[in-house]
mmCIF file of C-alpha atoms and ligand atoms in Angstrom:
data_model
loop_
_atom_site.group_PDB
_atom_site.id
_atom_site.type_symbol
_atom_site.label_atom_id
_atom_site.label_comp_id
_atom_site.label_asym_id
_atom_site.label_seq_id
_atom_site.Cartn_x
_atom_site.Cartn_y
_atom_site.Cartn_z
ATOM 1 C CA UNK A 8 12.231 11.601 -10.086
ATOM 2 C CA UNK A 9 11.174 8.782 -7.992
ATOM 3 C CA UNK A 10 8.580 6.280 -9.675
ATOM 4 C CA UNK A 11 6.213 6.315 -6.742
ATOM 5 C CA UNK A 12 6.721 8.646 -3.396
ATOM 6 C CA UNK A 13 4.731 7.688 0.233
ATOM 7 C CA UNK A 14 5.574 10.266 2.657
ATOM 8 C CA UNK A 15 4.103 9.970 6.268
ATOM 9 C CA UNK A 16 1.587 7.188 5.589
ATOM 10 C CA UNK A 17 -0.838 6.593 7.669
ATOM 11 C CA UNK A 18 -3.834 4.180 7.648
ATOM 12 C CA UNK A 19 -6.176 2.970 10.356
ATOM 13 C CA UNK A 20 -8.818 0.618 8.749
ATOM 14 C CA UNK A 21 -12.703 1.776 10.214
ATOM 15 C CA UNK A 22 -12.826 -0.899 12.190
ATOM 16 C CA UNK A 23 -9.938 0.937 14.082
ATOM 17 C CA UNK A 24 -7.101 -1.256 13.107
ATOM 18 C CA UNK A 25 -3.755 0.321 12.841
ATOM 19 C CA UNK A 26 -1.921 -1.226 9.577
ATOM 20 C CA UNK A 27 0.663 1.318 8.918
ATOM 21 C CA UNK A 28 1.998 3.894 10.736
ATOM 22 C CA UNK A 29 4.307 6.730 9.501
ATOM 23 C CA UNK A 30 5.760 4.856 6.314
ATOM 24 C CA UNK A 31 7.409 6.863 4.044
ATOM 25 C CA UNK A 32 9.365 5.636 1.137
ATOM 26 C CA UNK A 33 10.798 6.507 -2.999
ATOM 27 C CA UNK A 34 10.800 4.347 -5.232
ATOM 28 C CA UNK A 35 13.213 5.049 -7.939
ATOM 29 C CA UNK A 36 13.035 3.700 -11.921
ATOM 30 C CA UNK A 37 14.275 0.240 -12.607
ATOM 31 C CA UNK A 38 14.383 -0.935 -8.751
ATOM 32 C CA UNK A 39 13.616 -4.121 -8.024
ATOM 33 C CA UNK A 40 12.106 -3.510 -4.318
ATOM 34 C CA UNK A 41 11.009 -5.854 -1.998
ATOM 35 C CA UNK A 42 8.673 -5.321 1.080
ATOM 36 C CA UNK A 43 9.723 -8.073 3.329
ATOM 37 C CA UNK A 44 8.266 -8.363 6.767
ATOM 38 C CA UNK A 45 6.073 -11.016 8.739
ATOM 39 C CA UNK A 46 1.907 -11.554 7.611
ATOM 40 C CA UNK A 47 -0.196 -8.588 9.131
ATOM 41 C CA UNK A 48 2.361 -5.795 9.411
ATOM 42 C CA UNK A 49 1.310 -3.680 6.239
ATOM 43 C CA UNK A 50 2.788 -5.142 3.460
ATOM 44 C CA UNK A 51 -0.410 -5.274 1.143
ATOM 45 C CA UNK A 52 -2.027 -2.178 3.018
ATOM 46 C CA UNK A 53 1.285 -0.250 1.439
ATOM 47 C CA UNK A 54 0.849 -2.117 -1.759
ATOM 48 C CA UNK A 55 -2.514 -0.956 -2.774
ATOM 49 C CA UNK A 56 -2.279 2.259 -1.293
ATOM 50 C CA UNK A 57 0.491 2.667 -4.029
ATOM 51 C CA UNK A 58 -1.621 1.308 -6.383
ATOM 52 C CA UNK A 59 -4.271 3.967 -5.527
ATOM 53 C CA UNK A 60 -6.773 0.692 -4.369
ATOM 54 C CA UNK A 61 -6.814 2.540 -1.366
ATOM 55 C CA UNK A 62 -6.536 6.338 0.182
ATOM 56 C CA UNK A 63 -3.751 6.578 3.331
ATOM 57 C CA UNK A 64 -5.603 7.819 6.095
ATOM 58 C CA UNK A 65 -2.877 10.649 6.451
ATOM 59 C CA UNK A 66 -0.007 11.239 4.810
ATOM 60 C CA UNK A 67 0.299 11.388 1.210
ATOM 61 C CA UNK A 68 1.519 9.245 -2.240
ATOM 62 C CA UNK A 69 2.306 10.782 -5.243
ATOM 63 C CA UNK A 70 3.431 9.308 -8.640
ATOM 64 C CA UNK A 71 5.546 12.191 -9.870
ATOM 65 C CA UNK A 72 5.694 11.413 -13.615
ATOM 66 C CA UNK A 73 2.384 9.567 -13.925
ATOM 67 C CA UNK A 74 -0.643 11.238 -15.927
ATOM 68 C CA UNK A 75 -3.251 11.374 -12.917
ATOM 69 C CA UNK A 76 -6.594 11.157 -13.483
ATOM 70 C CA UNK A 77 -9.560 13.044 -11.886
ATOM 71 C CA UNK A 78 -9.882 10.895 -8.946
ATOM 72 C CA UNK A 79 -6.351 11.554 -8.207
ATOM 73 C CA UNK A 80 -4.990 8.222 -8.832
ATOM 74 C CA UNK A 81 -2.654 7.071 -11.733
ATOM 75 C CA UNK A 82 -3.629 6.643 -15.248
ATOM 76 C CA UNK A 83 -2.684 2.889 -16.438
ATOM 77 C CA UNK A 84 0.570 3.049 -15.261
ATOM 78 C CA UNK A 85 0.777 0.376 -13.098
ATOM 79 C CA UNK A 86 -0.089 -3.244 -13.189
ATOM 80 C CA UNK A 87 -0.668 -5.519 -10.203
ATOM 81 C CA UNK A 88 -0.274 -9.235 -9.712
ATOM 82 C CA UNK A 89 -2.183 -10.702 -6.890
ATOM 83 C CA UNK A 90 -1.907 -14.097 -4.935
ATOM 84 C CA UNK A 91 -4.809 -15.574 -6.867
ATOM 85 C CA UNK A 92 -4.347 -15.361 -10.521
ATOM 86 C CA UNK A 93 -8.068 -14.396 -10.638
ATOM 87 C CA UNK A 94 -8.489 -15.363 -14.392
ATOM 88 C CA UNK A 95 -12.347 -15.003 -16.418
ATOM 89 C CA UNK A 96 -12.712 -18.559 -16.243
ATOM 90 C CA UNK A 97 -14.687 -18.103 -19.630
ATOM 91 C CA UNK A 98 -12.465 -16.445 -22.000
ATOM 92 C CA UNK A 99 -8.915 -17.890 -23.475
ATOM 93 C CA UNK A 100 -5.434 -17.043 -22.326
ATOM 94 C CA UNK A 101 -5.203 -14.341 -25.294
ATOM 95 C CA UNK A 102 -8.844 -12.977 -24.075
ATOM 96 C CA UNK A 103 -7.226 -13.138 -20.797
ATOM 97 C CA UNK A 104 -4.357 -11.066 -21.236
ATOM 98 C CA UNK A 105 -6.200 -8.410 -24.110
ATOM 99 C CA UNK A 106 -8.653 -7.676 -21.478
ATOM 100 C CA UNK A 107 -6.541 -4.683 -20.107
ATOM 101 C CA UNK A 108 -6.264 -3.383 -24.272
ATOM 102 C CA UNK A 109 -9.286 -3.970 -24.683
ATOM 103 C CA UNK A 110 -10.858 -1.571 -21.800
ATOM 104 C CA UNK A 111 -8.322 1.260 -23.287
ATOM 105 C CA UNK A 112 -10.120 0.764 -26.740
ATOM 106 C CA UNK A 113 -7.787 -1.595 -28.743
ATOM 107 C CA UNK A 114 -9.443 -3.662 -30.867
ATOM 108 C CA UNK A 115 -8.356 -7.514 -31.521
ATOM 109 C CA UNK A 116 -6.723 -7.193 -34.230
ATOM 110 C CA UNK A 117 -4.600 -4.524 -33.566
ATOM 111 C CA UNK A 118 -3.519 -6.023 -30.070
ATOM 112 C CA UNK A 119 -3.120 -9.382 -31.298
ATOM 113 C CA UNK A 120 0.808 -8.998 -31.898
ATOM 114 C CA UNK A 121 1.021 -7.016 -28.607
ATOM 115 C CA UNK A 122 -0.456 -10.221 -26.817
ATOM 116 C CA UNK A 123 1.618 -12.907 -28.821
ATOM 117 C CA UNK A 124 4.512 -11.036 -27.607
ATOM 118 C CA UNK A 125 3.721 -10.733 -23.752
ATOM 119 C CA UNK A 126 3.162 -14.422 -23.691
ATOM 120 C CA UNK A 127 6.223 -15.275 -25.524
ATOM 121 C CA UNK A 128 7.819 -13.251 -22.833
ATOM 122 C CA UNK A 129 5.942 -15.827 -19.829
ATOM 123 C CA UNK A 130 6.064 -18.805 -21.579
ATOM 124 C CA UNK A 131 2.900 -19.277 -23.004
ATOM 125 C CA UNK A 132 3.220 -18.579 -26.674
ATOM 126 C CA UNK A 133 1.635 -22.140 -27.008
ATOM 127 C CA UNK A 134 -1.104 -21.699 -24.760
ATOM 128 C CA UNK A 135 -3.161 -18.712 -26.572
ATOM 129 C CA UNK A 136 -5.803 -20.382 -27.021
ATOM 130 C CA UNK A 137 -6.294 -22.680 -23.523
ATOM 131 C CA UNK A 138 -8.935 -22.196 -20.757
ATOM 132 C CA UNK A 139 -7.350 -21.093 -17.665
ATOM 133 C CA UNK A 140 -9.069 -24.786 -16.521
ATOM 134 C CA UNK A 141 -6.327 -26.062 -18.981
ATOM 135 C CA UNK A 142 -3.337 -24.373 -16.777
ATOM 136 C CA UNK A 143 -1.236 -25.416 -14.129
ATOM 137 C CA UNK A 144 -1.280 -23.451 -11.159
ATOM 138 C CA UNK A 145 1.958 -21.676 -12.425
ATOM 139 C CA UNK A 146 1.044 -21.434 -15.931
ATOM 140 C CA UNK A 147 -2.018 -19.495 -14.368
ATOM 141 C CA UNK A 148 0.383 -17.297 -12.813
ATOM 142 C CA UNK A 149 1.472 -16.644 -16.124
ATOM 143 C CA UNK A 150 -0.920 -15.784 -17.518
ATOM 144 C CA UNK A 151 -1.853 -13.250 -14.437
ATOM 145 C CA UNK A 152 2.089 -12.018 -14.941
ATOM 146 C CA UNK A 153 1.383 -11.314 -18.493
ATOM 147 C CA UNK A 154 -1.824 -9.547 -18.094
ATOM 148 C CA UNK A 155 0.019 -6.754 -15.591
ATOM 149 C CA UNK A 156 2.735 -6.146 -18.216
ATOM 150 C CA UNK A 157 0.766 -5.599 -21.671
ATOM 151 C CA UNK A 158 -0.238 -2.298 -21.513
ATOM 152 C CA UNK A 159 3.530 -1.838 -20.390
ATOM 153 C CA UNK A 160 2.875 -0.144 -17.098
ATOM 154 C CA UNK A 161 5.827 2.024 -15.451
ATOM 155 C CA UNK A 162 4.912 -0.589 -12.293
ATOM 156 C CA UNK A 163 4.351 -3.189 -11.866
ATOM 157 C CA UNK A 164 3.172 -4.418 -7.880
ATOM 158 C CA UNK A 165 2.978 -7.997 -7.001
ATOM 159 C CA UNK A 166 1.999 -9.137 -3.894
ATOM 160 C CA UNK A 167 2.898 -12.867 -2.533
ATOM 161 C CA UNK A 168 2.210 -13.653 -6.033
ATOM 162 C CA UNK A 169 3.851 -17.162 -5.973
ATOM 163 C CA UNK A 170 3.144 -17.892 -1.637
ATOM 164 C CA UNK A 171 0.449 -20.934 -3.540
ATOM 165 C CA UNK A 172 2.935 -22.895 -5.459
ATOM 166 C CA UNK A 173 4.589 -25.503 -5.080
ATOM 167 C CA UNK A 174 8.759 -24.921 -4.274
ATOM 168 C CA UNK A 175 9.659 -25.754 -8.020
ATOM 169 C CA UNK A 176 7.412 -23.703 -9.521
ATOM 170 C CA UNK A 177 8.020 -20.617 -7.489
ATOM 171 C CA UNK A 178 11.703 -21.102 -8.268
ATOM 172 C CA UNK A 179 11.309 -21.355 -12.021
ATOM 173 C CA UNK A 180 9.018 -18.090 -12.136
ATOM 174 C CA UNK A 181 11.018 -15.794 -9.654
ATOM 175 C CA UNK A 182 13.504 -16.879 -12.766
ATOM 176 C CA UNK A 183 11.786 -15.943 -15.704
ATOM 177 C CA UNK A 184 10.227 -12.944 -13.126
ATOM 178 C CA UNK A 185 13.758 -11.897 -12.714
ATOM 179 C CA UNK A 186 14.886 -12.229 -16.638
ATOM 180 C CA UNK A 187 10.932 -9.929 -17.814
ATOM 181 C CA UNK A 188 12.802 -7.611 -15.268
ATOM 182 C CA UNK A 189 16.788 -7.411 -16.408
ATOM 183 C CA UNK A 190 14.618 -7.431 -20.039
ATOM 184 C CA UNK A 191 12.149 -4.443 -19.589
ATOM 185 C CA UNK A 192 13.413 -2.411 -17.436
ATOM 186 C CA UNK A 193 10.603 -2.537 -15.277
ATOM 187 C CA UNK A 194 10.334 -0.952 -11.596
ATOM 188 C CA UNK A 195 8.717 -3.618 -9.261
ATOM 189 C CA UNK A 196 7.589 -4.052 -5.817
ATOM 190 C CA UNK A 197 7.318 -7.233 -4.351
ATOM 191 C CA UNK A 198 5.868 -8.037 -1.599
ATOM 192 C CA UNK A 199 6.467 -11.315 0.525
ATOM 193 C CA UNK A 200 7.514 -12.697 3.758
ATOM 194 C CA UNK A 201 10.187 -14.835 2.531
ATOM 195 C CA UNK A 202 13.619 -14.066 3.173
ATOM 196 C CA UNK A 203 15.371 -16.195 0.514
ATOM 197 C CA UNK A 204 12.536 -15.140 -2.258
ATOM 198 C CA UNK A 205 13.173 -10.677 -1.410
ATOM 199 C CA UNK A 206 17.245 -11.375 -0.995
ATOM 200 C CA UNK A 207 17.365 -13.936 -4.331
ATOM 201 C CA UNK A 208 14.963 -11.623 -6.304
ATOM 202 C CA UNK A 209 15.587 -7.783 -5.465
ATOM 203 C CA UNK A 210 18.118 -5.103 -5.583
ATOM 204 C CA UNK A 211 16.713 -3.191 -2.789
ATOM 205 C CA UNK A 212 14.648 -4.806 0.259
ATOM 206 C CA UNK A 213 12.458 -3.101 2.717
ATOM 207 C CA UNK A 214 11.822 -4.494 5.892
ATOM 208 C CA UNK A 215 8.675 -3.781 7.671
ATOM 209 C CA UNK A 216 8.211 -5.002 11.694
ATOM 210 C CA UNK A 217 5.629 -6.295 12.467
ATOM 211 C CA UNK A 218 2.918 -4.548 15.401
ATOM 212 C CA UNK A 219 2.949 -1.658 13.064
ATOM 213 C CA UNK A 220 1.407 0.371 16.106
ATOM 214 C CA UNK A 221 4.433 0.075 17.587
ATOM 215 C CA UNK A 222 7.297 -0.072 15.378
ATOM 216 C CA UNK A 223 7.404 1.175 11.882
ATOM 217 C CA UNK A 224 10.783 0.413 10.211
ATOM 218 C CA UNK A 225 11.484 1.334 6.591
ATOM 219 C CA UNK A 226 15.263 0.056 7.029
ATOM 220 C CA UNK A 227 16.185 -0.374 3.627
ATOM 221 C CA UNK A 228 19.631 -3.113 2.752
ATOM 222 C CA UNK A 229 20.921 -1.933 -0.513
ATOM 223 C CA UNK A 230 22.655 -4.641 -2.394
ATOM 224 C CA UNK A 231 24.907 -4.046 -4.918
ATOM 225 C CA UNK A 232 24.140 -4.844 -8.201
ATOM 226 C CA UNK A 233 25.064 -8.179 -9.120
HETATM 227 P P1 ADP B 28 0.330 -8.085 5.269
HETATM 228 O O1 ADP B 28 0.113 -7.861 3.821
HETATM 229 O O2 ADP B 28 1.697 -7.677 5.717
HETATM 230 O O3 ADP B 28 -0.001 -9.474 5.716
HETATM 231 P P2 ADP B 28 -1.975 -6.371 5.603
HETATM 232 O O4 ADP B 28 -1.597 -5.100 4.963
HETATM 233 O O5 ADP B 28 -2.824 -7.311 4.837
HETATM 234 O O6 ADP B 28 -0.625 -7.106 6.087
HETATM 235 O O7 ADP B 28 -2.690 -6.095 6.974
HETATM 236 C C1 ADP B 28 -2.172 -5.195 7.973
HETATM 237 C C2 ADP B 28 -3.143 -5.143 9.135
HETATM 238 O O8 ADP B 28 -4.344 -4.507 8.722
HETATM 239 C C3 ADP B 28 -3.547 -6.508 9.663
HETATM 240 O O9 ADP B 28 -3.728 -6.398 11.042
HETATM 241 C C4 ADP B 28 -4.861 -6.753 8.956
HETATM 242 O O10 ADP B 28 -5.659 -7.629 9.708
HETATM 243 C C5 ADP B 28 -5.449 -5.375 8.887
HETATM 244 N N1 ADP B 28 -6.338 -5.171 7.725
HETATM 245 C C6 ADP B 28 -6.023 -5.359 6.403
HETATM 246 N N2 ADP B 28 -7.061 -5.022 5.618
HETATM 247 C C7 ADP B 28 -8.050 -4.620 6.444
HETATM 248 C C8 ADP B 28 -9.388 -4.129 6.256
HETATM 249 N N3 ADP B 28 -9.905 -3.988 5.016
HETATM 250 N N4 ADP B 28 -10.109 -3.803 7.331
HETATM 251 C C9 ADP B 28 -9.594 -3.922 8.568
HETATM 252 N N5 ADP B 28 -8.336 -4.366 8.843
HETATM 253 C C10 ADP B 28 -7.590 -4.710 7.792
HETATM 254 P P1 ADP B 29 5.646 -23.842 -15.077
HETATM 255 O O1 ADP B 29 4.292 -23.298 -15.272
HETATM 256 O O2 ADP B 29 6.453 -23.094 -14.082
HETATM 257 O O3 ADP B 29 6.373 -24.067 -16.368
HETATM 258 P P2 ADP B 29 4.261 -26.181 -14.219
HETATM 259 O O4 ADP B 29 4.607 -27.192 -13.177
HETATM 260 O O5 ADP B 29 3.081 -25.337 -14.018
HETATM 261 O O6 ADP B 29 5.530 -25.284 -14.417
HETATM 262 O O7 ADP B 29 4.112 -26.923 -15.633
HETATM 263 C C1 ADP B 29 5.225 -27.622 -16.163
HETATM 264 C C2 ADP B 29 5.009 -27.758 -17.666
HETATM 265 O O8 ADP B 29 4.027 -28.777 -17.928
HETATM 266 C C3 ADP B 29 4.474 -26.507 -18.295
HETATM 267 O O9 ADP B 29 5.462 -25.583 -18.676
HETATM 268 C C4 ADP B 29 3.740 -27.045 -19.510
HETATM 269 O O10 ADP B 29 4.631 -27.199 -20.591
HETATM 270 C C5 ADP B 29 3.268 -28.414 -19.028
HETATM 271 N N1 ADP B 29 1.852 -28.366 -18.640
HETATM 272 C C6 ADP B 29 1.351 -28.167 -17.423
HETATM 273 N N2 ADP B 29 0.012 -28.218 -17.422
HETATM 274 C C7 ADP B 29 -0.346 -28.437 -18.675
HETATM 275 C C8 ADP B 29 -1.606 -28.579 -19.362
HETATM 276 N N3 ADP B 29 -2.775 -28.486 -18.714
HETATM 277 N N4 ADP B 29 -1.594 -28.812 -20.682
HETATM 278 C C9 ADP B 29 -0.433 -28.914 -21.342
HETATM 279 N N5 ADP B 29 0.777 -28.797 -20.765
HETATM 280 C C10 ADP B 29 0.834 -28.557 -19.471
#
């Protein structure tokens, strides 16, 4: 069974733009997608439509082997990495990246190892207890990284998550985003308009047109497996 399912999407924003049209697409366990296409032609419209941030205007998702709640929408199985690390400016690294346990109920103690772990896995086992106003801008990404993955979603959606930093940077974490992957198992979508980053980084790659009114493409390279 697929991870995540679109079939027919559809979704014209109310102010009557036309961001996707007709995109269908499966998503299968322990792909490494990539939504490649130029800025304004759907790529974070699809995102958090998967996500359930967002209803298609027709058409419909479905995550086949999620628990879904009563709203319709999946039950903490996916985790999403934005652009802007978006960190609570006021709380630690490890308060940082508990926050997700702690609004399912786990208390400190018993997510502490949980959280060690996860930043081991980033990079940041020395960094626990920092202020993100400590961090780098990729360290922050990090962090951000390792706050998607601790409740171990089935998912996990990033979108132009590294488009801010610097060359050098962006290399080193579509590394260590690459070795988290080959290492969990993980099923990711990644979204960006970067030809290098979707070929370097993915094992499948989706390429959306732009002028979505017009064309809608969901050509899909397969590469082998390297
Ligand atoms: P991408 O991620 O590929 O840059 P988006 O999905 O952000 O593209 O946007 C697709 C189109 O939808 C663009 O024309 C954008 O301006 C428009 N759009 C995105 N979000 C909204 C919104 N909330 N309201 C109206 N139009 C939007
Ligand atoms: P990356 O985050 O990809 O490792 P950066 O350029 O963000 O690369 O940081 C390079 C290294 O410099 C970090 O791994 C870290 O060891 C160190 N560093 C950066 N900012 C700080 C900081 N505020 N305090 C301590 N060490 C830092």
């Amino acid at each position: 069974r697929p991870v995540v399912a679109m079939q027919n999407v559809t979704k014209v924003f109310s102010n009557g733009t036309l961001a996707l049209k007709d995109m269908s697409l499966e998503v299968k366990s322990g792909e490494f997608l990539s939504l490649l296409g130029p800025s304004g032609c759907g790529k974070s419209t699809a995102l958090r439509i998967i996500a359930g941030l967002g209803g298609p205007s027709s058409g419909s998702i479905d995550w086949p082997s999620s628990k879904i709640n009563s709203k319709g929408l999946p039950e903490g199985d996916v985790g999403f990495v934005f652009q802007e690390p978006t960190l609570m400016p006021w709380s630690t690294v490890f308060g940082n990246v508990y926050l997700p346990l702690k609004l399912r109920g786990v208390s400190k103690s018993a997510a502490r190892d949980k959280v060690m772990e996860v930043l081991a896995s980033v990079g940041l086992a020395d960094f626990a207890d920092a202020y993100p106003r400590e961090l780098s801008g990729g360290m922050k990404m990090r962090v951000s990284i390792a706050r998607a993955i601790v409740t171990r979603p089935k998912l996990l959606l990033m979108d132009e998550p590294f488009a801010a930093l610097d060359e050098i940077t962006r290399q080193k974490l579509n590394d260590d985003v690459l070795k988290l992957w080959e290492q969990s198992g993980l099923t990711v979508i990644f979204v960006t308009h970067s030809v290098f980053e979707a070929s370097y980084l993915s094992n499948r790659i989706v390429v959306m047109r732009a002028r979505p009114g017009q064309v809608f493409t969901d050509l899909a390279i397969e590469q082998p497996d390297i």
